[in-house]
Amino acid sequence: MTESPPTFPASDWPDGATDPRRNAAMADPDTLIVDVAGFEGPLDLLLELARQHKVDLARISIVALVDQYLAYMEKVRSLRLELAADYLVMAAWLAYLKSRLLIPLPPKEGEATAQDMAARLAFRLQRLQAMREASGQLMARPQLGREVFFRGAPEPLVIETQREYSDTLIDLLKVYAERRAKKMVRQSYTVKRQPVWSIKEARETLERLIGGMNEWGTFDVWLERYLATPELRRSVRASSFTASLELVREGVLELRQDTAFDQLYLRRRPTAA
Amino acid sequence: MTPHAPAIIVNETMDSDHDDAPDNETSAVVTRHPHAERSHHLRILEAILFAATQPVGLDKLVGHLPANTDVAALLETLRENYANRGVNLVQLAGKYMFRTAEDMGFVLRKETTEQKRLSKAGLETLAIIAYHQPVTRAEIEDIRGVAISKGTLDILLDIGWAKMRGRRKSPGRPVTYGTTEAFMQQFGLNEITDLPGLQELKAAGLLDGNLPPG
Amino acid sequence: MTPHAPAIIVNETMDSDHDDAPDNETSAVVTRHPHAERSHHLRILEAILFAATQPVGLDKLVGHLPANTDVAALLETLRENYANRGVNLVQLAGKYMFRTAEDMGFVLRKETTEQKRLSKAGLETLAIIAYHQPVTRAEIEDIRGVAISKGTLDILLDIGWAKMRGRRKSPGRPVTYGTTEAFMQQFGLNEITDLPGLQELKAAGLLDGNLPPG
């Protein structure tokens, strides 16, 4: 026990921090006692005791280990240090195990043999040790963001959404024809609401204009200012045409059309001046 | 560095330090000290530039290599190494960084197409513009018999099917609208006068007046 | 590494700056069609993998190349291309990613906050979860011989290295834990079987769920 402390591989303590407890323990096994709270449970303590033998855990003498544990417990007690209950439970179990190992008795019904119990303990120590080593190996691997890095300035995907319209010419024509048709229907049914130029109004207007109508001119020319309002156009044309026919019959106006559906011209009848 | 078969490594690893020596000895990387060192320096630059979150200045790179290393020359080698790859070494504001090659931009873009349809009002407005162009907003409203919301015309302008054509020479000089090339393409028309059904609509008395061409 | 004729290699490496054969100067990339295509595909993969923020699965890479392209073979070429560079192509949890070379840690090394958060108990618990997954809390405690504080598991879940995997089909249906893809990335593992010493531990029976009778 006076041998120089074993050096632990760097990988043993992945966080790289030295473990003051263990260093102290290695320097002088007796000082192991000082900080019992530093151990993570009785299994950890047992493993630490076992490791001090520097032997293969698979071939460790369980009896010797039990003795060491019990001696350790005794020392702790003599120093009146606080001990967690599970350390004492382990101590009791180990004491029982030792007695069974030393004085072989046929196991009771359903009870494992002392050898099996010892093997199980050895296995658990081995397994804990294996996990510690694995943890060390794992942590010693090059880690992302520590030793190895992904691209520092990745160029993330840009999503471009393209609108695609599925409207077709048929759709276009349909709505257009529909709208026009609707409008015609509405015009014929809501005619009362439309602003209307009455025939009387048209006649009065023509009579007012007639003095200046010396030359042939179309309705649109003579009635230009009344046609300015789009809603009134049809009505102005229709009413003034009707009124003009009256005035022609009365011999006040003359109408002229060169061919069918051609422009219609009107002027004051020269003799009527 | 693991040993490789000759000839292949030098090329496959893109190792810039491979020689033009006739024997083309690849083991050069391992055995010839200056090359191995050069290769090591190139690797350091590669790693730093790759991991950097921002372009790295020459001064910083110099700090990671032994004094008297010709870092500029190494960077030039690296730039050449990557010149024909999917990733290039570029200089931005005098600093260095890896960037995906310009012609590889398409892998960084994902194009999704969204199937859409115009609203009824939009389609109607478009039809009126097509048939009556150049047409003012007031005239469109007159034909539709309803006011059109600002958004409706905006969508058509935004899609690129309608455009402003000019101004009417009437009081207020209102803007007139017409259709575009894109409109013709979308609806499969050669000329605006091709609008199928136009004559038929006219004959049916659905339309009055003369439609101005295009 | 697949064997190639030297002339081909020049193309495959896409390396412009070292034609070892003088007669090969007229960069065959343009004229030798299949190789130019292959080179183009390699560049696409390079660009995607360089640009990526996270490892990319084969399925996604396949989508960027023409059907019937042997993407796995191209990736292997790329892996070889970069094997000796400062940046390597690695497989993590089955996905592909460029990453700085492991031996470049001395230039790039940084302390991570995760490291600081993990106690010795935390590291041990992580190892137990990794090697024994899926593993219950009770099993972890049995291995460590001590109860684990709630905080220890919480930190591992919070960092994102451990996750709940499901429930054991045993009385009480306890939750089982396992490691995550982030864990695989962190420690540079492609598969769980890449865990250091896993095979040996398994062979020694140290990962068996059932203890020897006792």
mmCIF file of C-alpha atoms in Angstrom, chain B residues 44-160:
data_model
loop_
_atom_site.group_PDB
_atom_site.id
_atom_site.type_symbol
_atom_site.label_atom_id
_atom_site.label_comp_id
_atom_site.label_asym_id
_atom_site.label_seq_id
_atom_site.Cartn_x
_atom_site.Cartn_y
_atom_site.Cartn_z
ATOM 1 C CA ILE B 44 -4.783 23.872 -41.777
ATOM 2 C CA LEU B 45 -5.935 26.688 -44.060
ATOM 3 C CA GLU B 46 -8.708 24.505 -45.428
ATOM 4 C CA ALA B 47 -9.945 23.610 -41.977
ATOM 5 C CA ILE B 48 -9.866 27.176 -40.699
ATOM 6 C CA LEU B 49 -11.607 28.579 -43.754
ATOM 7 C CA PHE B 50 -14.207 25.830 -43.693
ATOM 8 C CA ALA B 51 -15.020 26.260 -40.007
ATOM 9 C CA ALA B 52 -14.996 30.056 -40.092
ATOM 10 C CA THR B 53 -18.316 31.776 -39.675
ATOM 11 C CA GLN B 54 -17.062 34.802 -41.571
ATOM 12 C CA PRO B 55 -14.452 35.545 -44.210
ATOM 13 C CA VAL B 56 -10.993 35.315 -42.695
ATOM 14 C CA GLY B 57 -8.290 37.905 -43.227
ATOM 15 C CA LEU B 58 -4.773 37.009 -44.247
ATOM 16 C CA ASP B 59 -3.462 38.343 -40.923
ATOM 17 C CA LYS B 60 -5.488 35.803 -38.966
ATOM 18 C CA LEU B 61 -4.475 32.930 -41.214
ATOM 19 C CA VAL B 62 -0.828 33.885 -40.897
ATOM 20 C CA GLY B 63 -1.151 33.548 -37.138
ATOM 21 C CA HIS B 64 -1.960 29.843 -37.455
ATOM 22 C CA LEU B 65 1.092 28.956 -39.500
ATOM 23 C CA PRO B 66 4.802 29.080 -38.728
ATOM 24 C CA ALA B 67 6.524 32.376 -39.294
ATOM 25 C CA ASN B 68 7.862 32.900 -42.808
ATOM 26 C CA THR B 69 5.242 30.643 -44.352
ATOM 27 C CA ASP B 70 4.113 32.124 -47.647
ATOM 28 C CA VAL B 71 0.441 32.053 -46.771
ATOM 29 C CA ALA B 72 -0.581 34.063 -49.831
ATOM 30 C CA ALA B 73 1.016 31.452 -52.091
ATOM 31 C CA LEU B 74 -0.696 28.653 -50.202
ATOM 32 C CA LEU B 75 -4.029 30.405 -50.545
ATOM 33 C CA GLU B 76 -3.438 30.771 -54.251
ATOM 34 C CA THR B 77 -2.760 27.032 -54.466
ATOM 35 C CA LEU B 78 -5.917 26.361 -52.537
ATOM 36 C CA ARG B 79 -7.877 28.675 -54.792
ATOM 37 C CA GLU B 80 -6.608 26.780 -57.829
ATOM 38 C CA ASN B 81 -7.342 23.435 -56.155
ATOM 39 C CA TYR B 82 -10.932 24.392 -55.714
ATOM 40 C CA ALA B 83 -11.354 26.400 -58.906
ATOM 41 C CA ASN B 84 -13.179 23.606 -60.720
ATOM 42 C CA ARG B 85 -14.936 22.102 -57.761
ATOM 43 C CA GLY B 86 -18.435 22.586 -56.457
ATOM 44 C CA VAL B 87 -16.964 24.855 -53.837
ATOM 45 C CA ASN B 88 -14.536 27.674 -54.524
ATOM 46 C CA LEU B 89 -12.190 29.694 -52.428
ATOM 47 C CA VAL B 90 -13.149 33.301 -52.951
ATOM 48 C CA GLN B 91 -11.969 36.641 -51.680
ATOM 49 C CA LEU B 92 -14.518 39.023 -50.267
ATOM 50 C CA ALA B 93 -13.416 42.481 -49.278
ATOM 51 C CA GLY B 94 -9.867 41.144 -49.177
ATOM 52 C CA LYS B 95 -10.781 38.257 -46.873
ATOM 53 C CA TYR B 96 -10.970 34.592 -47.747
ATOM 54 C CA MET B 97 -13.822 32.133 -47.576
ATOM 55 C CA PHE B 98 -15.266 29.043 -49.182
ATOM 56 C CA ARG B 99 -18.368 29.605 -51.219
ATOM 57 C CA THR B 100 -20.401 27.175 -53.305
ATOM 58 C CA ALA B 101 -19.490 27.672 -56.953
ATOM 59 C CA GLU B 102 -21.572 30.276 -58.707
ATOM 60 C CA ASP B 103 -22.987 27.854 -61.232
ATOM 61 C CA MET B 104 -24.076 25.579 -58.400
ATOM 62 C CA GLY B 105 -26.531 28.163 -57.141
ATOM 63 C CA PHE B 106 -29.382 26.008 -58.300
ATOM 64 C CA VAL B 107 -28.756 23.389 -55.636
ATOM 65 C CA LEU B 108 -29.260 26.071 -53.009
ATOM 66 C CA ARG B 109 -32.570 27.141 -54.401
ATOM 67 C CA LYS B 110 -35.677 25.179 -54.155
ATOM 68 C CA GLU B 111 -38.312 26.247 -56.560
ATOM 69 C CA THR B 112 -41.819 25.455 -55.677
ATOM 70 C CA THR B 113 -44.738 26.307 -57.860
ATOM 71 C CA GLU B 114 -47.943 27.345 -56.320
ATOM 72 C CA GLN B 115 -51.030 26.714 -58.381
ATOM 73 C CA LYS B 116 -53.296 29.716 -58.269
ATOM 74 C CA ARG B 117 -56.382 31.054 -59.925
ATOM 75 C CA LEU B 118 -57.464 34.613 -60.384
ATOM 76 C CA SER B 119 -60.494 35.762 -58.478
ATOM 77 C CA LYS B 120 -63.674 36.212 -60.478
ATOM 78 C CA ALA B 121 -63.262 39.977 -60.256
ATOM 79 C CA GLY B 122 -59.672 39.665 -61.408
ATOM 80 C CA LEU B 123 -60.550 37.507 -64.367
ATOM 81 C CA GLU B 124 -63.400 39.785 -65.359
ATOM 82 C CA THR B 125 -61.230 42.868 -65.118
ATOM 83 C CA LEU B 126 -58.569 41.161 -67.184
ATOM 84 C CA ALA B 127 -61.117 40.220 -69.841
ATOM 85 C CA ILE B 128 -62.397 43.769 -70.014
ATOM 86 C CA ILE B 129 -58.872 45.116 -70.327
ATOM 87 C CA ALA B 130 -58.158 42.592 -73.070
ATOM 88 C CA TYR B 131 -61.252 43.409 -75.080
ATOM 89 C CA HIS B 132 -61.383 47.126 -74.513
ATOM 90 C CA GLN B 133 -57.764 48.176 -74.325
ATOM 91 C CA PRO B 134 -56.660 50.846 -73.958
ATOM 92 C CA VAL B 135 -59.201 51.236 -71.223
ATOM 93 C CA THR B 136 -59.381 53.396 -68.131
ATOM 94 C CA ARG B 137 -60.322 52.251 -64.694
ATOM 95 C CA ALA B 138 -63.567 54.214 -64.881
ATOM 96 C CA GLU B 139 -64.449 52.472 -68.123
ATOM 97 C CA ILE B 140 -63.736 49.066 -66.622
ATOM 98 C CA GLU B 141 -66.013 49.929 -63.742
ATOM 99 C CA ASP B 142 -68.627 51.125 -66.157
ATOM 100 C CA ILE B 143 -68.566 47.847 -68.038
ATOM 101 C CA ARG B 144 -68.509 45.723 -64.899
ATOM 102 C CA GLY B 145 -71.161 47.882 -63.310
ATOM 103 C CA VAL B 146 -69.202 47.570 -60.056
ATOM 104 C CA ALA B 147 -66.231 49.433 -58.692
ATOM 105 C CA ILE B 148 -63.004 47.461 -58.798
ATOM 106 C CA SER B 149 -60.833 47.354 -55.748
ATOM 107 C CA LYS B 150 -57.325 48.679 -56.031
ATOM 108 C CA GLY B 151 -55.987 45.196 -55.310
ATOM 109 C CA THR B 152 -57.665 43.668 -58.347
ATOM 110 C CA LEU B 153 -55.799 45.826 -60.829
ATOM 111 C CA ASP B 154 -52.611 45.576 -58.786
ATOM 112 C CA ILE B 155 -52.646 41.781 -58.986
ATOM 113 C CA LEU B 156 -52.950 41.920 -62.766
ATOM 114 C CA LEU B 157 -50.117 44.433 -62.983
ATOM 115 C CA ASP B 158 -48.073 42.357 -60.537
ATOM 116 C CA ILE B 159 -48.521 39.098 -62.423
ATOM 117 C CA GLY B 160 -47.539 41.025 -65.504
#
